[in-house]
Amino acid sequence: ERCDIRFTKKGIGSKKETPPMTIFELFNKALGMNINSNMVGKEYLNNDGKYEWKYMTRKQVYDAVLICSAAFVHYGLNQFESVCIMGFNSPQWFIANLAAIYSGGIS
């Protein structure tokens, strides 16, 4: 059964200040803000044995989502089928999650 979105009467949680939007709308809004700004980052171990942060811009994330989405469809993901993404929080997890949604699947 359908559940309505809950909003506060006023403030940031109100429908007026934060209207509902789809994942596609939210992602496109983020892209429109500054396409070359960093969107996700992760610490990686470099060749010196030290950790350093590496980042992906909004444009790089968007491109990766489209590539991953096309791969899901190519390998047989049908609309409303699910994709199981296992692992720690990472840019790759985020990209796979959005790609599943973009390709019509559920994540």
PDB file of N, CA and C in Angstrom:
ATOM      1  N   GLU A   1       0.841  -1.180   0.000  1.00  0.00           N
ATOM      2  CA  GLU A   1       0.000   0.000   0.000  1.00  0.00           C
ATOM      3  C   GLU A   1       0.887   1.245   0.000  1.00  0.00           C
ATOM      4  N   ARG A   2       0.424   2.262  -0.658  1.00  0.00           N
ATOM      5  CA  ARG A   2       1.185   3.496  -0.810  1.00  0.00           C
ATOM      6  C   ARG A   2       1.263   4.281   0.504  1.00  0.00           C
ATOM      7  N   CYS A   3       2.416   4.860   0.745  1.00  0.00           N
ATOM      8  CA  CYS A   3       2.629   5.690   1.930  1.00  0.00           C
ATOM      9  C   CYS A   3       2.982   7.097   1.464  1.00  0.00           C
ATOM     10  N   ASP A   4       2.305   8.097   1.957  1.00  0.00           N
ATOM     11  CA  ASP A   4       2.602   9.478   1.586  1.00  0.00           C
ATOM     12  C   ASP A   4       3.910   9.934   2.220  1.00  0.00           C
ATOM     13  N   ILE A   5       4.591  10.840   1.525  1.00  0.00           N
ATOM     14  CA  ILE A   5       5.816  11.421   2.051  1.00  0.00           C
ATOM     15  C   ILE A   5       5.466  12.291   3.250  1.00  0.00           C
ATOM     16  N   ARG A   6       6.235  12.187   4.301  1.00  0.00           N
ATOM     17  CA  ARG A   6       5.972  12.975   5.503  1.00  0.00           C
ATOM     18  C   ARG A   6       6.809  14.250   5.480  1.00  0.00           C
ATOM     19  N   PHE A   7       6.174  15.358   5.713  1.00  0.00           N
ATOM     20  CA  PHE A   7       6.834  16.662   5.756  1.00  0.00           C
ATOM     21  C   PHE A   7       6.571  17.327   7.097  1.00  0.00           C
ATOM     22  N   THR A   8       7.470  18.214   7.492  1.00  0.00           N
ATOM     23  CA  THR A   8       7.211  19.043   8.660  1.00  0.00           C
ATOM     24  C   THR A   8       6.328  20.210   8.222  1.00  0.00           C
ATOM     25  N   LYS A   9       5.737  20.905   9.183  1.00  0.00           N
ATOM     26  CA  LYS A   9       4.863  22.026   8.844  1.00  0.00           C
ATOM     27  C   LYS A   9       5.638  23.224   8.332  1.00  0.00           C
ATOM     28  N   LYS A  10       6.866  23.387   8.828  1.00  0.00           N
ATOM     29  CA  LYS A  10       7.702  24.503   8.377  1.00  0.00           C
ATOM     30  C   LYS A  10       9.163  24.113   8.473  1.00  0.00           C
ATOM     31  N   GLY A  11      10.011  24.911   7.848  1.00  0.00           N
ATOM     32  CA  GLY A  11      11.448  24.658   7.906  1.00  0.00           C
ATOM     33  C   GLY A  11      11.943  23.777   6.773  1.00  0.00           C
ATOM     34  N   ILE A  12      13.182  23.320   6.902  1.00  0.00           N
ATOM     35  CA  ILE A  12      13.850  22.560   5.849  1.00  0.00           C
ATOM     36  C   ILE A  12      13.115  21.264   5.504  1.00  0.00           C
ATOM     37  N   GLY A  13      12.396  20.720   6.438  1.00  0.00           N
ATOM     38  CA  GLY A  13      11.658  19.477   6.195  1.00  0.00           C
ATOM     39  C   GLY A  13      10.277  19.684   5.609  1.00  0.00           C
ATOM     40  N   SER A  14       9.931  20.944   5.304  1.00  0.00           N
ATOM     41  CA  SER A  14       8.598  21.221   4.746  1.00  0.00           C
ATOM     42  C   SER A  14       8.598  21.006   3.242  1.00  0.00           C
ATOM     43  N   LYS A  15       7.432  20.746   2.719  1.00  0.00           N
ATOM     44  CA  LYS A  15       7.277  20.541   1.280  1.00  0.00           C
ATOM     45  C   LYS A  15       7.638  21.806   0.502  1.00  0.00           C
ATOM     46  N   LYS A  16       7.387  22.958   1.106  1.00  0.00           N
ATOM     47  CA  LYS A  16       7.691  24.227   0.453  1.00  0.00           C
ATOM     48  C   LYS A  16       9.199  24.416   0.273  1.00  0.00           C
ATOM     49  N   GLU A  17       9.977  24.132   1.308  1.00  0.00           N
ATOM     50  CA  GLU A  17      11.427  24.360   1.247  1.00  0.00           C
ATOM     51  C   GLU A  17      12.184  23.205   0.591  1.00  0.00           C
ATOM     52  N   THR A  18      11.668  22.000   0.722  1.00  0.00           N
ATOM     53  CA  THR A  18      12.329  20.831   0.137  1.00  0.00           C
ATOM     54  C   THR A  18      11.289  19.984  -0.591  1.00  0.00           C
ATOM     55  N   PRO A  19      10.904  20.412  -1.795  1.00  0.00           N
ATOM     56  CA  PRO A  19       9.892  19.643  -2.528  1.00  0.00           C
ATOM     57  C   PRO A  19      10.438  18.275  -2.946  1.00  0.00           C
ATOM     58  N   PRO A  20       9.566  17.281  -3.042  1.00  0.00           N
ATOM     59  CA  PRO A  20      10.031  15.949  -3.438  1.00  0.00           C
ATOM     60  C   PRO A  20      10.533  15.960  -4.880  1.00  0.00           C
ATOM     61  N   MET A  21      11.520  15.117  -5.154  1.00  0.00           N
ATOM     62  CA  MET A  21      12.030  14.974  -6.516  1.00  0.00           C
ATOM     63  C   MET A  21      12.539  13.554  -6.718  1.00  0.00           C
ATOM     64  N   THR A  22      12.642  13.152  -7.971  1.00  0.00           N
ATOM     65  CA  THR A  22      13.131  11.817  -8.286  1.00  0.00           C
ATOM     66  C   THR A  22      14.659  11.795  -8.227  1.00  0.00           C
ATOM     67  N   ILE A  23      15.218  10.606  -8.237  1.00  0.00           N
ATOM     68  CA  ILE A  23      16.675  10.454  -8.286  1.00  0.00           C
ATOM     69  C   ILE A  23      17.235  11.149  -9.525  1.00  0.00           C
ATOM     70  N   PHE A  24      16.542  11.013 -10.657  1.00  0.00           N
ATOM     71  CA  PHE A  24      16.992  11.641 -11.904  1.00  0.00           C
ATOM     72  C   PHE A  24      17.024  13.164 -11.759  1.00  0.00           C
ATOM     73  N   GLU A  25      15.977  13.729 -11.173  1.00  0.00           N
ATOM     74  CA  GLU A  25      15.925  15.182 -10.971  1.00  0.00           C
ATOM     75  C   GLU A  25      17.043  15.646 -10.040  1.00  0.00           C
ATOM     76  N   LEU A  26      17.260  14.909  -8.961  1.00  0.00           N
ATOM     77  CA  LEU A  26      18.292  15.274  -7.992  1.00  0.00           C
ATOM     78  C   LEU A  26      19.685  15.209  -8.622  1.00  0.00           C
ATOM     79  N   PHE A  27      19.951  14.142  -9.370  1.00  0.00           N
ATOM     80  CA  PHE A  27      21.259  13.983 -10.001  1.00  0.00           C
ATOM     81  C   PHE A  27      21.479  15.066 -11.059  1.00  0.00           C
ATOM     82  N   ASN A  28      20.467  15.354 -11.859  1.00  0.00           N
ATOM     83  CA  ASN A  28      20.590  16.416 -12.865  1.00  0.00           C
ATOM     84  C   ASN A  28      20.779  17.782 -12.218  1.00  0.00           C
ATOM     85  N   LYS A  29      20.132  18.000 -11.084  1.00  0.00           N
ATOM     86  CA  LYS A  29      20.315  19.252 -10.355  1.00  0.00           C
ATOM     87  C   LYS A  29      21.761  19.371  -9.870  1.00  0.00           C
ATOM     88  N   ALA A  30      22.306  18.276  -9.348  1.00  0.00           N
ATOM     89  CA  ALA A  30      23.701  18.270  -8.889  1.00  0.00           C
ATOM     90  C   ALA A  30      24.656  18.522 -10.057  1.00  0.00           C
ATOM     91  N   LEU A  31      24.362  17.940 -11.204  1.00  0.00           N
ATOM     92  CA  LEU A  31      25.206  18.158 -12.385  1.00  0.00           C
ATOM     93  C   LEU A  31      25.181  19.616 -12.815  1.00  0.00           C
ATOM     94  N   GLY A  32      24.022  20.241 -12.717  1.00  0.00           N
ATOM     95  CA  GLY A  32      23.872  21.619 -13.151  1.00  0.00           C
ATOM     96  C   GLY A  32      24.547  22.636 -12.251  1.00  0.00           C
ATOM     97  N   MET A  33      24.823  22.259 -11.006  1.00  0.00           N
ATOM     98  CA  MET A  33      25.431  23.200 -10.066  1.00  0.00           C
ATOM     99  C   MET A  33      26.866  23.552 -10.459  1.00  0.00           C
ATOM    100  N   ASN A  34      27.676  22.563 -10.681  1.00  0.00           N
ATOM    101  CA  ASN A  34      29.063  22.769 -11.106  1.00  0.00           C
ATOM    102  C   ASN A  34      29.585  21.417 -11.553  1.00  0.00           C
ATOM    103  N   ILE A  35      29.479  21.166 -12.829  1.00  0.00           N
ATOM    104  CA  ILE A  35      29.752  19.834 -13.369  1.00  0.00           C
ATOM    105  C   ILE A  35      31.180  19.363 -13.126  1.00  0.00           C
ATOM    106  N   ASN A  36      32.120  20.286 -12.932  1.00  0.00           N
ATOM    107  CA  ASN A  36      33.514  19.898 -12.745  1.00  0.00           C
ATOM    108  C   ASN A  36      33.962  19.881 -11.288  1.00  0.00           C
ATOM    109  N   SER A  37      33.028  20.068 -10.362  1.00  0.00           N
ATOM    110  CA  SER A  37      33.401  20.001  -8.946  1.00  0.00           C
ATOM    111  C   SER A  37      33.412  18.545  -8.477  1.00  0.00           C
ATOM    112  N   ASN A  38      34.126  18.275  -7.400  1.00  0.00           N
ATOM    113  CA  ASN A  38      34.204  16.918  -6.860  1.00  0.00           C
ATOM    114  C   ASN A  38      32.855  16.483  -6.317  1.00  0.00           C
ATOM    115  N   MET A  39      32.513  15.228  -6.600  1.00  0.00           N
ATOM    116  CA  MET A  39      31.242  14.680  -6.120  1.00  0.00           C
ATOM    117  C   MET A  39      31.462  13.557  -5.116  1.00  0.00           C
ATOM    118  N   VAL A  40      32.402  12.676  -5.404  1.00  0.00           N
ATOM    119  CA  VAL A  40      32.693  11.562  -4.501  1.00  0.00           C
ATOM    120  C   VAL A  40      34.205  11.425  -4.352  1.00  0.00           C
ATOM    121  N   GLY A  41      34.620  10.871  -3.234  1.00  0.00           N
ATOM    122  CA  GLY A  41      36.037  10.660  -2.998  1.00  0.00           C
ATOM    123  C   GLY A  41      36.260   9.440  -2.136  1.00  0.00           C
ATOM    124  N   LYS A  42      37.453   8.909  -2.214  1.00  0.00           N
ATOM    125  CA  LYS A  42      37.805   7.736  -1.423  1.00  0.00           C
ATOM    126  C   LYS A  42      39.309   7.754  -1.185  1.00  0.00           C
ATOM    127  N   GLU A  43      39.715   7.226  -0.039  1.00  0.00           N
ATOM    128  CA  GLU A  43      41.139   7.082   0.268  1.00  0.00           C
ATOM    129  C   GLU A  43      41.669   5.790  -0.351  1.00  0.00           C
ATOM    130  N   TYR A  44      42.795   5.900  -1.035  1.00  0.00           N
ATOM    131  CA  TYR A  44      43.448   4.741  -1.636  1.00  0.00           C
ATOM    132  C   TYR A  44      44.886   4.677  -1.153  1.00  0.00           C
ATOM    133  N   LEU A  45      45.401   3.470  -1.051  1.00  0.00           N
ATOM    134  CA  LEU A  45      46.785   3.258  -0.657  1.00  0.00           C
ATOM    135  C   LEU A  45      47.670   3.500  -1.875  1.00  0.00           C
ATOM    136  N   ASN A  46      48.620   4.415  -1.762  1.00  0.00           N
ATOM    137  CA  ASN A  46      49.500   4.699  -2.904  1.00  0.00           C
ATOM    138  C   ASN A  46      50.727   3.784  -2.873  1.00  0.00           C
ATOM    139  N   ASN A  47      51.618   3.961  -3.829  1.00  0.00           N
ATOM    140  CA  ASN A  47      52.807   3.107  -3.951  1.00  0.00           C
ATOM    141  C   ASN A  47      53.786   3.270  -2.797  1.00  0.00           C
ATOM    142  N   ASP A  48      53.689   4.388  -2.072  1.00  0.00           N
ATOM    143  CA  ASP A  48      54.570   4.633  -0.928  1.00  0.00           C
ATOM    144  C   ASP A  48      54.020   4.054   0.369  1.00  0.00           C
ATOM    145  N   GLY A  49      52.870   3.372   0.287  1.00  0.00           N
ATOM    146  CA  GLY A  49      52.263   2.805   1.475  1.00  0.00           C
ATOM    147  C   GLY A  49      51.469   3.808   2.298  1.00  0.00           C
ATOM    148  N   LYS A  50      51.209   4.970   1.725  1.00  0.00           N
ATOM    149  CA  LYS A  50      50.430   6.001   2.406  1.00  0.00           C
ATOM    150  C   LYS A  50      49.079   6.155   1.717  1.00  0.00           C
ATOM    151  N   TYR A  51      48.118   6.596   2.494  1.00  0.00           N
ATOM    152  CA  TYR A  51      46.781   6.810   1.934  1.00  0.00           C
ATOM    153  C   TYR A  51      46.663   8.217   1.362  1.00  0.00           C
ATOM    154  N   GLU A  52      46.005   8.304   0.229  1.00  0.00           N
ATOM    155  CA  GLU A  52      45.722   9.603  -0.360  1.00  0.00           C
ATOM    156  C   GLU A  52      44.304   9.579  -0.940  1.00  0.00           C
ATOM    157  N   TRP A  53      43.682  10.725  -0.901  1.00  0.00           N
ATOM    158  CA  TRP A  53      42.323  10.849  -1.408  1.00  0.00           C
ATOM    159  C   TRP A  53      42.344  11.020  -2.919  1.00  0.00           C
ATOM    160  N   LYS A  54      41.432  10.314  -3.582  1.00  0.00           N
ATOM    161  CA  LYS A  54      41.201  10.490  -5.012  1.00  0.00           C
ATOM    162  C   LYS A  54      39.728  10.821  -5.184  1.00  0.00           C
ATOM    163  N   TYR A  55      39.456  11.757  -6.066  1.00  0.00           N
ATOM    164  CA  TYR A  55      38.095  12.261  -6.245  1.00  0.00           C
ATOM    165  C   TYR A  55      37.613  12.061  -7.674  1.00  0.00           C
ATOM    166  N   MET A  56      36.294  12.017  -7.815  1.00  0.00           N
ATOM    167  CA  MET A  56      35.648  12.010  -9.125  1.00  0.00           C
ATOM    168  C   MET A  56      34.742  13.227  -9.187  1.00  0.00           C
ATOM    169  N   THR A  57      34.765  13.909 -10.322  1.00  0.00           N
ATOM    170  CA  THR A  57      33.883  15.058 -10.507  1.00  0.00           C
ATOM    171  C   THR A  57      32.463  14.580 -10.801  1.00  0.00           C
ATOM    172  N   ARG A  58      31.531  15.504 -10.756  1.00  0.00           N
ATOM    173  CA  ARG A  58      30.136  15.181 -11.079  1.00  0.00           C
ATOM    174  C   ARG A  58      30.034  14.615 -12.490  1.00  0.00           C
ATOM    175  N   LYS A  59      30.780  15.200 -13.424  1.00  0.00           N
ATOM    176  CA  LYS A  59      30.780  14.730 -14.816  1.00  0.00           C
ATOM    177  C   LYS A  59      31.346  13.323 -14.913  1.00  0.00           C
ATOM    178  N   GLN A  60      32.426  13.044 -14.206  1.00  0.00           N
ATOM    179  CA  GLN A  60      33.011  11.705 -14.221  1.00  0.00           C
ATOM    180  C   GLN A  60      32.057  10.670 -13.630  1.00  0.00           C
ATOM    181  N   VAL A  61      31.375  11.034 -12.557  1.00  0.00           N
ATOM    182  CA  VAL A  61      30.400  10.127 -11.952  1.00  0.00           C
ATOM    183  C   VAL A  61      29.256   9.879 -12.927  1.00  0.00           C
ATOM    184  N   TYR A  62      28.744  10.938 -13.541  1.00  0.00           N
ATOM    185  CA  TYR A  62      27.644  10.796 -14.507  1.00  0.00           C
ATOM    186  C   TYR A  62      28.054   9.877 -15.657  1.00  0.00           C
ATOM    187  N   ASP A  63      29.237  10.084 -16.216  1.00  0.00           N
ATOM    188  CA  ASP A  63      29.725   9.238 -17.314  1.00  0.00           C
ATOM    189  C   ASP A  63      29.850   7.785 -16.870  1.00  0.00           C
ATOM    190  N   ALA A  64      30.368   7.558 -15.666  1.00  0.00           N
ATOM    191  CA  ALA A  64      30.513   6.198 -15.142  1.00  0.00           C
ATOM    192  C   ALA A  64      29.151   5.542 -14.929  1.00  0.00           C
ATOM    193  N   VAL A  65      28.173   6.313 -14.474  1.00  0.00           N
ATOM    194  CA  VAL A  65      26.809   5.787 -14.285  1.00  0.00           C
ATOM    195  C   VAL A  65      26.234   5.336 -15.627  1.00  0.00           C
ATOM    196  N   LEU A  66      26.410   6.146 -16.667  1.00  0.00           N
ATOM    197  CA  LEU A  66      25.882   5.781 -17.986  1.00  0.00           C
ATOM    198  C   LEU A  66      26.567   4.528 -18.538  1.00  0.00           C
ATOM    199  N   ILE A  67      27.880   4.427 -18.347  1.00  0.00           N
ATOM    200  CA  ILE A  67      28.613   3.244 -18.816  1.00  0.00           C
ATOM    201  C   ILE A  67      28.166   2.001 -18.055  1.00  0.00           C
ATOM    202  N   CYS A  68      28.074   2.104 -16.744  1.00  0.00           N
ATOM    203  CA  CYS A  68      27.657   0.973 -15.906  1.00  0.00           C
ATOM    204  C   CYS A  68      26.216   0.576 -16.213  1.00  0.00           C
ATOM    205  N   SER A  69      25.351   1.556 -16.423  1.00  0.00           N
ATOM    206  CA  SER A  69      23.961   1.291 -16.763  1.00  0.00           C
ATOM    207  C   SER A  69      23.858   0.516 -18.077  1.00  0.00           C
ATOM    208  N   ALA A  70      24.612   0.952 -19.070  1.00  0.00           N
ATOM    209  CA  ALA A  70      24.615   0.247 -20.358  1.00  0.00           C
ATOM    210  C   ALA A  70      25.129  -1.184 -20.194  1.00  0.00           C
ATOM    211  N   ALA A  71      26.121  -1.374 -19.325  1.00  0.00           N
ATOM    212  CA  ALA A  71      26.650  -2.714 -19.072  1.00  0.00           C
ATOM    213  C   ALA A  71      25.601  -3.602 -18.409  1.00  0.00           C
ATOM    214  N   PHE A  72      24.872  -3.066 -17.439  1.00  0.00           N
ATOM    215  CA  PHE A  72      23.800  -3.842 -16.801  1.00  0.00           C
ATOM    216  C   PHE A  72      22.789  -4.319 -17.840  1.00  0.00           C
ATOM    217  N   VAL A  73      22.371  -3.434 -18.715  1.00  0.00           N
ATOM    218  CA  VAL A  73      21.391  -3.785 -19.752  1.00  0.00           C
ATOM    219  C   VAL A  73      21.999  -4.804 -20.714  1.00  0.00           C
ATOM    220  N   HIS A  74      23.241  -4.581 -21.122  1.00  0.00           N
ATOM    221  CA  HIS A  74      23.924  -5.497 -22.041  1.00  0.00           C
ATOM    222  C   HIS A  74      23.989  -6.910 -21.470  1.00  0.00           C
ATOM    223  N   TYR A  75      24.247  -7.010 -20.186  1.00  0.00           N
ATOM    224  CA  TYR A  75      24.377  -8.328 -19.562  1.00  0.00           C
ATOM    225  C   TYR A  75      23.060  -8.898 -19.060  1.00  0.00           C
ATOM    226  N   GLY A  76      21.938  -8.278 -19.449  1.00  0.00           N
ATOM    227  CA  GLY A  76      20.648  -8.909 -19.223  1.00  0.00           C
ATOM    228  C   GLY A  76      19.749  -8.329 -18.155  1.00  0.00           C
ATOM    229  N   LEU A  77      20.083  -7.194 -17.585  1.00  0.00           N
ATOM    230  CA  LEU A  77      19.187  -6.599 -16.588  1.00  0.00           C
ATOM    231  C   LEU A  77      17.934  -6.089 -17.290  1.00  0.00           C
ATOM    232  N   ASN A  78      16.796  -6.584 -16.869  1.00  0.00           N
ATOM    233  CA  ASN A  78      15.514  -6.146 -17.413  1.00  0.00           C
ATOM    234  C   ASN A  78      14.855  -5.160 -16.463  1.00  0.00           C
ATOM    235  N   GLN A  79      13.902  -4.411 -17.001  1.00  0.00           N
ATOM    236  CA  GLN A  79      13.197  -3.430 -16.186  1.00  0.00           C
ATOM    237  C   GLN A  79      12.557  -4.102 -14.975  1.00  0.00           C
ATOM    238  N   PHE A  80      12.685  -3.453 -13.832  1.00  0.00           N
ATOM    239  CA  PHE A  80      12.145  -3.876 -12.538  1.00  0.00           C
ATOM    240  C   PHE A  80      12.857  -5.089 -11.934  1.00  0.00           C
ATOM    241  N   GLU A  81      13.943  -5.561 -12.549  1.00  0.00           N
ATOM    242  CA  GLU A  81      14.748  -6.600 -11.922  1.00  0.00           C
ATOM    243  C   GLU A  81      15.728  -5.937 -10.957  1.00  0.00           C
ATOM    244  N   SER A  82      16.287  -6.725 -10.061  1.00  0.00           N
ATOM    245  CA  SER A  82      17.142  -6.129  -9.038  1.00  0.00           C
ATOM    246  C   SER A  82      18.619  -6.405  -9.286  1.00  0.00           C
ATOM    247  N   VAL A  83      19.422  -5.516  -8.738  1.00  0.00           N
ATOM    248  CA  VAL A  83      20.869  -5.641  -8.753  1.00  0.00           C
ATOM    249  C   VAL A  83      21.315  -5.676  -7.297  1.00  0.00           C
ATOM    250  N   CYS A  84      22.062  -6.683  -6.935  1.00  0.00           N
ATOM    251  CA  CYS A  84      22.571  -6.799  -5.569  1.00  0.00           C
ATOM    252  C   CYS A  84      23.989  -6.237  -5.547  1.00  0.00           C
ATOM    253  N   ILE A  85      24.182  -5.179  -4.785  1.00  0.00           N
ATOM    254  CA  ILE A  85      25.488  -4.536  -4.695  1.00  0.00           C
ATOM    255  C   ILE A  85      26.016  -4.781  -3.286  1.00  0.00           C
ATOM    256  N   MET A  86      27.105  -5.515  -3.188  1.00  0.00           N
ATOM    257  CA  MET A  86      27.664  -5.837  -1.875  1.00  0.00           C
ATOM    258  C   MET A  86      29.038  -5.213  -1.734  1.00  0.00           C
ATOM    259  N   GLY A  87      29.317  -4.696  -0.570  1.00  0.00           N
ATOM    260  CA  GLY A  87      30.631  -4.120  -0.326  1.00  0.00           C
ATOM    261  C   GLY A  87      30.519  -2.910   0.575  1.00  0.00           C
ATOM    262  N   PHE A  88      31.673  -2.333   0.839  1.00  0.00           N
ATOM    263  CA  PHE A  88      31.725  -1.144   1.671  1.00  0.00           C
ATOM    264  C   PHE A  88      31.308   0.079   0.865  1.00  0.00           C
ATOM    265  N   ASN A  89      30.897   1.126   1.567  1.00  0.00           N
ATOM    266  CA  ASN A  89      30.570   2.371   0.875  1.00  0.00           C
ATOM    267  C   ASN A  89      31.788   2.840   0.089  1.00  0.00           C
ATOM    268  N   SER A  90      31.560   3.140  -1.167  1.00  0.00           N
ATOM    269  CA  SER A  90      32.651   3.573  -2.037  1.00  0.00           C
ATOM    270  C   SER A  90      32.047   4.260  -3.254  1.00  0.00           C
ATOM    271  N   PRO A  91      32.844   4.983  -4.015  1.00  0.00           N
ATOM    272  CA  PRO A  91      32.329   5.561  -5.253  1.00  0.00           C
ATOM    273  C   PRO A  91      31.753   4.494  -6.187  1.00  0.00           C
ATOM    274  N   GLN A  92      32.386   3.326  -6.230  1.00  0.00           N
ATOM    275  CA  GLN A  92      31.907   2.264  -7.107  1.00  0.00           C
ATOM    276  C   GLN A  92      30.514   1.786  -6.692  1.00  0.00           C
ATOM    277  N   TRP A  93      30.276   1.694  -5.396  1.00  0.00           N
ATOM    278  CA  TRP A  93      28.966   1.286  -4.894  1.00  0.00           C
ATOM    279  C   TRP A  93      27.925   2.324  -5.299  1.00  0.00           C
ATOM    280  N   PHE A  94      28.234   3.597  -5.093  1.00  0.00           N
ATOM    281  CA  PHE A  94      27.330   4.698  -5.432  1.00  0.00           C
ATOM    282  C   PHE A  94      27.003   4.688  -6.922  1.00  0.00           C
ATOM    283  N   ILE A  95      28.023   4.502  -7.751  1.00  0.00           N
ATOM    284  CA  ILE A  95      27.840   4.474  -9.206  1.00  0.00           C
ATOM    285  C   ILE A  95      26.968   3.283  -9.612  1.00  0.00           C
ATOM    286  N   ALA A  96      27.236   2.118  -9.067  1.00  0.00           N
ATOM    287  CA  ALA A  96      26.435   0.928  -9.391  1.00  0.00           C
ATOM    288  C   ALA A  96      24.984   1.099  -8.958  1.00  0.00           C
ATOM    289  N   ASN A  97      24.770   1.720  -7.810  1.00  0.00           N
ATOM    290  CA  ASN A  97      23.416   1.968  -7.318  1.00  0.00           C
ATOM    291  C   ASN A  97      22.639   2.868  -8.283  1.00  0.00           C
ATOM    292  N   LEU A  98      23.251   3.993  -8.667  1.00  0.00           N
ATOM    293  CA  LEU A  98      22.587   4.898  -9.605  1.00  0.00           C
ATOM    294  C   LEU A  98      22.408   4.246 -10.976  1.00  0.00           C
ATOM    295  N   ALA A  99      23.388   3.466 -11.413  1.00  0.00           N
ATOM    296  CA  ALA A  99      23.299   2.803 -12.714  1.00  0.00           C
ATOM    297  C   ALA A  99      22.142   1.811 -12.760  1.00  0.00           C
ATOM    298  N   ALA A 100      21.923   1.095 -11.661  1.00  0.00           N
ATOM    299  CA  ALA A 100      20.799   0.171 -11.609  1.00  0.00           C
ATOM    300  C   ALA A 100      19.475   0.922 -11.787  1.00  0.00           C
ATOM    301  N   ILE A 101      19.360   2.060 -11.130  1.00  0.00           N
ATOM    302  CA  ILE A 101      18.152   2.872 -11.247  1.00  0.00           C
ATOM    303  C   ILE A 101      18.011   3.435 -12.657  1.00  0.00           C
ATOM    304  N   TYR A 102      19.113   3.942 -13.211  1.00  0.00           N
ATOM    305  CA  TYR A 102      19.088   4.532 -14.557  1.00  0.00           C
ATOM    306  C   TYR A 102      18.716   3.504 -15.618  1.00  0.00           C
ATOM    307  N   SER A 103      19.066   2.232 -15.395  1.00  0.00           N
ATOM    308  CA  SER A 103      18.764   1.201 -16.387  1.00  0.00           C
ATOM    309  C   SER A 103      17.394   0.566 -16.156  1.00  0.00           C
ATOM    310  N   GLY A 104      16.626   1.116 -15.225  1.00  0.00           N
ATOM    311  CA  GLY A 104      15.262   0.620 -15.001  1.00  0.00           C
ATOM    312  C   GLY A 104      15.169  -0.469 -13.960  1.00  0.00           C
ATOM    313  N   GLY A 105      16.283  -0.784 -13.329  1.00  0.00           N
ATOM    314  CA  GLY A 105      16.283  -1.839 -12.326  1.00  0.00           C
ATOM    315  C   GLY A 105      16.082  -1.293 -10.917  1.00  0.00           C
ATOM    316  N   ILE A 106      16.203  -2.196  -9.980  1.00  0.00           N
ATOM    317  CA  ILE A 106      16.048  -1.851  -8.565  1.00  0.00           C
ATOM    318  C   ILE A 106      17.340  -2.230  -7.876  1.00  0.00           C
ATOM    319  N   SER A 107      17.798  -1.377  -6.971  1.00  0.00           N
ATOM    320  CA  SER A 107      19.044  -1.666  -6.277  1.00  0.00           C
ATOM    321  C   SER A 107      18.800  -1.667  -4.786  1.00  0.00           C
TER     322      SER A 107
END
